[in-house]
Coordinates of C-alpha atoms in Angstrom, one line a residue:
X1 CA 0.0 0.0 0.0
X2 CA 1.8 3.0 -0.9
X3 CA 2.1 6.0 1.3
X4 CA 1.8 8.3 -1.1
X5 CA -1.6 7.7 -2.4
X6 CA -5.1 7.6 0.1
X7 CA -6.2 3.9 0.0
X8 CA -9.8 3.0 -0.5
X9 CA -11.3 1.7 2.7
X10 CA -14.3 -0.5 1.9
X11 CA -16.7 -0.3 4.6
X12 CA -19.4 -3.2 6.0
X13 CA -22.1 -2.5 7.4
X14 CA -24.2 -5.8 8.2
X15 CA -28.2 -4.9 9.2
X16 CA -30.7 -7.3 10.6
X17 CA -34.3 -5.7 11.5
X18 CA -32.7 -2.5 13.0
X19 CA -34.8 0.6 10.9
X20 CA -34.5 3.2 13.8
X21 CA -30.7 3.1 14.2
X22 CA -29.0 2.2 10.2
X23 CA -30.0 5.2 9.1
X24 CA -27.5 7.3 11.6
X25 CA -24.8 4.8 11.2
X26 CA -25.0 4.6 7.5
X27 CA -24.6 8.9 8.1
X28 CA -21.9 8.5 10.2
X29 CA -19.8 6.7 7.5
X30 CA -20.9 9.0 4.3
X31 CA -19.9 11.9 6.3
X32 CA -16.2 10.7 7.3
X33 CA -13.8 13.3 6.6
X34 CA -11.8 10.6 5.0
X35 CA -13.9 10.5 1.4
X36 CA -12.0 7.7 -0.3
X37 CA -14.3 4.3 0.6
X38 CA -17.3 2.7 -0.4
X39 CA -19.8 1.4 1.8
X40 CA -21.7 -2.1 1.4
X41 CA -25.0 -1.9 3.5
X42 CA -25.5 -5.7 4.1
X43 CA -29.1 -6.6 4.4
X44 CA -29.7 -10.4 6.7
X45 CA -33.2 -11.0 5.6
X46 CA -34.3 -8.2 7.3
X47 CA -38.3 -8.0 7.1
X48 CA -39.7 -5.9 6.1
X49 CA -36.2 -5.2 4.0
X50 CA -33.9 -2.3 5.1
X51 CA -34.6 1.6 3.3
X52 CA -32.4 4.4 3.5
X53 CA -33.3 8.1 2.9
X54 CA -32.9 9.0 -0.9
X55 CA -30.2 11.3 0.7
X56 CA -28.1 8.2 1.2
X57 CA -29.4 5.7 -0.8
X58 CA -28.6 7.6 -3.6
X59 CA -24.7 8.4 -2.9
X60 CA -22.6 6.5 -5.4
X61 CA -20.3 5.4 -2.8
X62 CA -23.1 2.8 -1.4
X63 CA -24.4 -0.4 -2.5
X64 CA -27.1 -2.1 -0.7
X65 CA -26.7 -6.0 -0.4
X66 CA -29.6 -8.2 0.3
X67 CA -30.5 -11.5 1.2
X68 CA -33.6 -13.3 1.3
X69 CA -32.9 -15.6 4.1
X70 CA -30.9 -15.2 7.2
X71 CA -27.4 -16.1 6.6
X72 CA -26.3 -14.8 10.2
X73 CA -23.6 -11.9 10.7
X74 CA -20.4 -13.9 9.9
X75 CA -21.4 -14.9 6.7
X76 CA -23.2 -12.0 5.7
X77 CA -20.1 -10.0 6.5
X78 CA -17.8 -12.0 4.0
X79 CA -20.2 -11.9 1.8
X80 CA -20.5 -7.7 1.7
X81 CA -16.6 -8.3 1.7
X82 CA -16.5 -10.3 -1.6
X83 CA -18.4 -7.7 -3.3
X84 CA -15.9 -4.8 -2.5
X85 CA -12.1 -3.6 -3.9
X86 CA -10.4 -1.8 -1.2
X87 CA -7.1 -2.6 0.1
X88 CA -8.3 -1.8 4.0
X89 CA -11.6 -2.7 5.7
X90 CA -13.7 -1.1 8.4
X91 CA -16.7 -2.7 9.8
X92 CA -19.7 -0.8 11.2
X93 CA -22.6 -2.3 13.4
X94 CA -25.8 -1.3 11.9
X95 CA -26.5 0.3 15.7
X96 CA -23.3 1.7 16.0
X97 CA -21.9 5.5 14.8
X98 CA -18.3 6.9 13.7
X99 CA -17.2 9.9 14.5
X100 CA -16.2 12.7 11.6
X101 CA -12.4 11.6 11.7
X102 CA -12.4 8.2 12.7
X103 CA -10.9 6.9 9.2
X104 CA -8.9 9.2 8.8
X105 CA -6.9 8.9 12.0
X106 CA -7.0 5.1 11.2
X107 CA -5.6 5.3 7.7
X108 CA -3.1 7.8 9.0
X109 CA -1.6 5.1 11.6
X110 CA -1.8 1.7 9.3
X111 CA 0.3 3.7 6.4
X112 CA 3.1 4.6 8.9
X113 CA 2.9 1.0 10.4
X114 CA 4.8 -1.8 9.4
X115 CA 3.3 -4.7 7.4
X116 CA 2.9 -7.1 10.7
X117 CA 0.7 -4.5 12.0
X118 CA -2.9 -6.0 10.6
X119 CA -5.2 -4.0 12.4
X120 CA -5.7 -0.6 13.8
X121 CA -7.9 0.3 16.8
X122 CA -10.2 2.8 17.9
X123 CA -11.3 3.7 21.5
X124 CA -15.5 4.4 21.8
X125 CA -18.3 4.8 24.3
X126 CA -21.0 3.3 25.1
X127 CA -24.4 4.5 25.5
X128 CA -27.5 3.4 26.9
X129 CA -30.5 5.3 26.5
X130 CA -28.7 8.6 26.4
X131 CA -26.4 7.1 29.9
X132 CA -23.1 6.9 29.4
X133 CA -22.1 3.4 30.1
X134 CA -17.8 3.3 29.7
X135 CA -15.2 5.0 27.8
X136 CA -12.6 2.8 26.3
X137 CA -9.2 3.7 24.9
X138 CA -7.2 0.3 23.8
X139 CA -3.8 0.5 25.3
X140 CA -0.8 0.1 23.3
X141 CA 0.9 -1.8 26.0
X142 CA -1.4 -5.0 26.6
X143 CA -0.5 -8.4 25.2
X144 CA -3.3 -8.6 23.0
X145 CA -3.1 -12.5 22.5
X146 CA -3.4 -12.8 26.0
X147 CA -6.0 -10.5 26.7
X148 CA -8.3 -12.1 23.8
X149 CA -8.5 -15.2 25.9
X150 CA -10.1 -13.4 28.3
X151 CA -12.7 -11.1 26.9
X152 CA -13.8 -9.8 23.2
X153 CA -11.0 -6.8 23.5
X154 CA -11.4 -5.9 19.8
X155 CA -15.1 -4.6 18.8
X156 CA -15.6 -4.6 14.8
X157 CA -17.0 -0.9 15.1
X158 CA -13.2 0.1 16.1
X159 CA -11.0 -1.9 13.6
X160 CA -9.7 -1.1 10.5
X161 CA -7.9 -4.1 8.9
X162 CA -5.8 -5.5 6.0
X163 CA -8.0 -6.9 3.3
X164 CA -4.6 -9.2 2.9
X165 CA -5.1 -10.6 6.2
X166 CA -8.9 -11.1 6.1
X167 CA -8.3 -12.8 3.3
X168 CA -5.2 -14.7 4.5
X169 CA -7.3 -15.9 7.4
X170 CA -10.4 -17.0 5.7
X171 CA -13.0 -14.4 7.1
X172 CA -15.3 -14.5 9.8
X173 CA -16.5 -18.2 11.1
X174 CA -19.9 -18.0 9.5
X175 CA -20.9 -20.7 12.1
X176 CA -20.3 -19.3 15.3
X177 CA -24.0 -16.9 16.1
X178 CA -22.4 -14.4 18.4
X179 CA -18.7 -14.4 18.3
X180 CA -17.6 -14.7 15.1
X181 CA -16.0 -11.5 15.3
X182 CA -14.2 -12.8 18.7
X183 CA -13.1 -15.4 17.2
X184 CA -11.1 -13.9 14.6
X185 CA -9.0 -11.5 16.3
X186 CA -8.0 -14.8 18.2
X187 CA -6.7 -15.9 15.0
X188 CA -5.7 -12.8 14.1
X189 CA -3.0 -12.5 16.9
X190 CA -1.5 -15.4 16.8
X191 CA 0.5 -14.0 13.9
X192 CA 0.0 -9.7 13.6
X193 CA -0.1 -7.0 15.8
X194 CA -2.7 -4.1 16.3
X195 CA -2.1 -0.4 16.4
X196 CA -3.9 1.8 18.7
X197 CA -5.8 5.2 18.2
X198 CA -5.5 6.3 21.8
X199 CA -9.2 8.3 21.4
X200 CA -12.4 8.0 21.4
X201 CA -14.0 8.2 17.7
X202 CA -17.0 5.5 18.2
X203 CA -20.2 5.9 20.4
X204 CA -21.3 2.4 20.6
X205 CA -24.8 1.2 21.5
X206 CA -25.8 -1.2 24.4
X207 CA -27.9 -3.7 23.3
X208 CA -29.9 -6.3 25.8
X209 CA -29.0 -9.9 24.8
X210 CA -31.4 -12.5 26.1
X211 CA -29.4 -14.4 29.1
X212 CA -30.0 -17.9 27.0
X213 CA -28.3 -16.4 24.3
X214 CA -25.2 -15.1 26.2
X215 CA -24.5 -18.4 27.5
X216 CA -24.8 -20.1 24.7
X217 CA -22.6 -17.2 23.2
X218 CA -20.0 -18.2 26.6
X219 CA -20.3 -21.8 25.3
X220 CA -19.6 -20.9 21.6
X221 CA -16.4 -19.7 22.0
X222 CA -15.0 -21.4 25.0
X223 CA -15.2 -24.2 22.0
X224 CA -12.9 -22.4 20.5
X225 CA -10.6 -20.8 22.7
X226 CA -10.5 -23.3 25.3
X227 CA -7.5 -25.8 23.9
X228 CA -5.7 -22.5 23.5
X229 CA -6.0 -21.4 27.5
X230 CA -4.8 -24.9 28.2
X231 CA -1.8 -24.7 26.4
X232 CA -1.1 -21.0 29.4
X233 CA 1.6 -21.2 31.5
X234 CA 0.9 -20.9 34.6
X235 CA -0.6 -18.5 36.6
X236 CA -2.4 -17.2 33.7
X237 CA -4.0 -20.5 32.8
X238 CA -5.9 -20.9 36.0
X239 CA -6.2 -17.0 35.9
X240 CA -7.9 -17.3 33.0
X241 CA -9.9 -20.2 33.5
X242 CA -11.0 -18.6 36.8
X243 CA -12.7 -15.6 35.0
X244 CA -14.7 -18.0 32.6
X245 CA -15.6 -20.0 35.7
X246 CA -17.3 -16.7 36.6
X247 CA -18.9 -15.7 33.2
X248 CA -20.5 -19.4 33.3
X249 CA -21.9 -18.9 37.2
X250 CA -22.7 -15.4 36.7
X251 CA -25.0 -16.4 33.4
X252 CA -25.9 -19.7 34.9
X253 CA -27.7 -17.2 37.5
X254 CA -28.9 -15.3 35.5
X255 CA -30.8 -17.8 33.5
X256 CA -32.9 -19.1 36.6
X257 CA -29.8 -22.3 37.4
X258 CA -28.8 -20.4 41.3
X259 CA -28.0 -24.3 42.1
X260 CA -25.5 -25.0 39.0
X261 CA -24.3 -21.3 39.2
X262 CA -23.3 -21.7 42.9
X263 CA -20.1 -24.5 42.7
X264 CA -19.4 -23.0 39.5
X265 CA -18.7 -19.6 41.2
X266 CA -17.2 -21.1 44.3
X267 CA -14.7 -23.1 41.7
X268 CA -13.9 -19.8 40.0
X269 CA -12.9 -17.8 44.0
X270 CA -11.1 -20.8 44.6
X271 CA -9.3 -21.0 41.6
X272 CA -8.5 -17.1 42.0
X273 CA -8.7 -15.9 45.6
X274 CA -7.9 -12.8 45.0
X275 CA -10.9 -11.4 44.0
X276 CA -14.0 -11.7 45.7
X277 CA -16.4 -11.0 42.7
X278 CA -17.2 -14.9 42.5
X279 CA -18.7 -14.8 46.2
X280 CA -20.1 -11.4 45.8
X281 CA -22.7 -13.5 43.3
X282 CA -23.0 -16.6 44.9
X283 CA -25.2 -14.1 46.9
X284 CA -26.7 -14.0 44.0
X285 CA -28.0 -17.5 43.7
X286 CA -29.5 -17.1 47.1
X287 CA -31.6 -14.2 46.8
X288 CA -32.7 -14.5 43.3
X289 CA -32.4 -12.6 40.2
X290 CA -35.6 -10.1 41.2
X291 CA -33.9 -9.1 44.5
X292 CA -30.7 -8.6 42.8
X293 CA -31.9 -6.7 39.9
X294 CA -33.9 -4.5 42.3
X295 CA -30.6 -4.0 44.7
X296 CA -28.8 -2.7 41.1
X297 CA -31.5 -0.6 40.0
X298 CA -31.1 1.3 44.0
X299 CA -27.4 1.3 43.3
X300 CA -27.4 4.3 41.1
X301 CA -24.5 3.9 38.7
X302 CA -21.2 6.0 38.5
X303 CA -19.5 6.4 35.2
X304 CA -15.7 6.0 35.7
X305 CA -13.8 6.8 32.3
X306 CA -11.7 3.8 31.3
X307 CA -13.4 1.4 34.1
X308 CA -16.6 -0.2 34.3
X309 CA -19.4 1.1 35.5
X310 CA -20.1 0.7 39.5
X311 CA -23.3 -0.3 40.4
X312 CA -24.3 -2.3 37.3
X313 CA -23.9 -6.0 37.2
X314 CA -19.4 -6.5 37.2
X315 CA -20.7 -8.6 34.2
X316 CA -20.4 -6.4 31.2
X317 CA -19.4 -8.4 28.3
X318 CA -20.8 -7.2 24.7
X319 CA -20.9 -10.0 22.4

């Protein structure tokens, strides 16, 4: 990719029966200060199907991809990906927004990185019903691989990537449901590194994910990742395992199971003494999820920038 030249950035945005927020994230893209992309609107089946205003629909930079049946984000992402030319590739969430110079600061740090750097980050924030939930700003100091075996540290919203290295590693799963994305930058660090944009230039949105489908999202990918913990030295290994332990009890819980969450937490403070989250939510299984939601709700949330929030559930993972 030359330096000299902008590269085009080909942008996906995948949409599945989201009218009220596409419209504002298809906006944020079209109005990037960075003008050299073109945008793939990637339609899952949506019914009815997804519009645009004439406004947008009608910029020559977007193409609107749709599919009769649900095909399921993974696969409706590769697809959008096969249809477009540019040597780098953003990703959008059809409820998700850019700021103005989001590209541009991206495309500014990948053509001054070296060619094992596949990926370059973004931080965000996320919103819930005009609350701010948590800023985010990736540090450039982390051991990614590490830190992926753990929790999704990479959100698709923040990334620009190297078509090479999409390509080189075969896309997006298009079987996993939730954590396809996950998945990749698993794969994706096992052999490249990721630049950092130390700001914030996405405002993410909260979504509520039904507590069946987070676990079976916890089960998906531990599937996947779980060989690769093994293989941890130790501490990290039982480190990590520990904080699964507590995603499974904490979800366990929450899907009405108190008596399977309660070992599984106890497992995870033995495993990890040294935090006491796991008996915090053993609690949990005793007083039932009503009582605990009700004991958040009174808790009245502080916003902490670069920390989760206090008073909400420790468990905040976004698949």
């Amino acid at each position: 990719m030359s330096r000299g030249s902008p590269p085009l950035v080909s942008v996906v945005i995948p949409t599945w029966n989201r009218p009220g927020t596409l419209t504002p994230a298809v906006r944020s893209v079209l109005s990037q200060t960075y003008s050299d992309l073109e945008v793939v609107v990637a339609d899952d089946g949506s019914d009815p199907p997804a519009t645009l205003p004439d406004q947008l629909r009608n910029d020559p930079r977007l193409r609107i991809l749709r599919t009769e049946s649900v095909m399921g984000p993974g696969a409706t992402r590769n697809e959008a990906v096969r249809m477009t030319q540019g040597p780098l590739l953003a990703f959008l969430d059809d409820d998700d927004e850019w700021l103005p110079g989001k590209l541009a600061r991206q495309v500014e740090v990948m053509q001054a990185s070296a060619t094992d750097v596949a990926v370059v980050e973004t931080g965000f924030e996320l919103w819930q019903q005009g609350r701010l939930l948590w800023r985010y700003l990736p540090r450039e100091d982390r051991d990614l691989a590490l830190t992926l075996l753990n929790r999704p540290a990479l959100q698709p919203s923040c990334v620009l990537m190297r078509r090479e290295v999409f390509d080189e590693l075969g896309g997006f799963n298009p079987t996993l449901a939730r954590t396809q994305d996950w998945e990749l930058w698993v794969r994706l660090s096992d052999r490249y590194r990721v630049a950092v944009v130390r700001e914030v230039l996405v405002k993410r949105r909260a979504s509520e994910v039904p507590p069946r489908e987070m676990l079976r999202a916890q089960n998906e990918i531990m599937e996947h990742i779980g060989p690769r913990i093994d293989r941890l030295p130790e501490p990290e290994r039982t480190r990590t395992r520990a904080g699964h332990l507590f995603q499974d009890g904490v979800l366990l819980a929450m899907n009405g199971r108190p008596k399977e969450a309660r070992p599984v937490l106890i497992e995870s403070w033995r495993s990890n003494p040294s935090t006491l989250r796991p008996l915090f939510h053993v609690v949990r299984t005793f007083t039932g999820e009503r009582v605990w939601a009700a004991s958040a709700r009174a808790a009245k949330p502080l916003v902490r920038v670069g920390r989760r929030v206090r008073g909400r559930d420790p468990f905040l993972r976004e698949w």
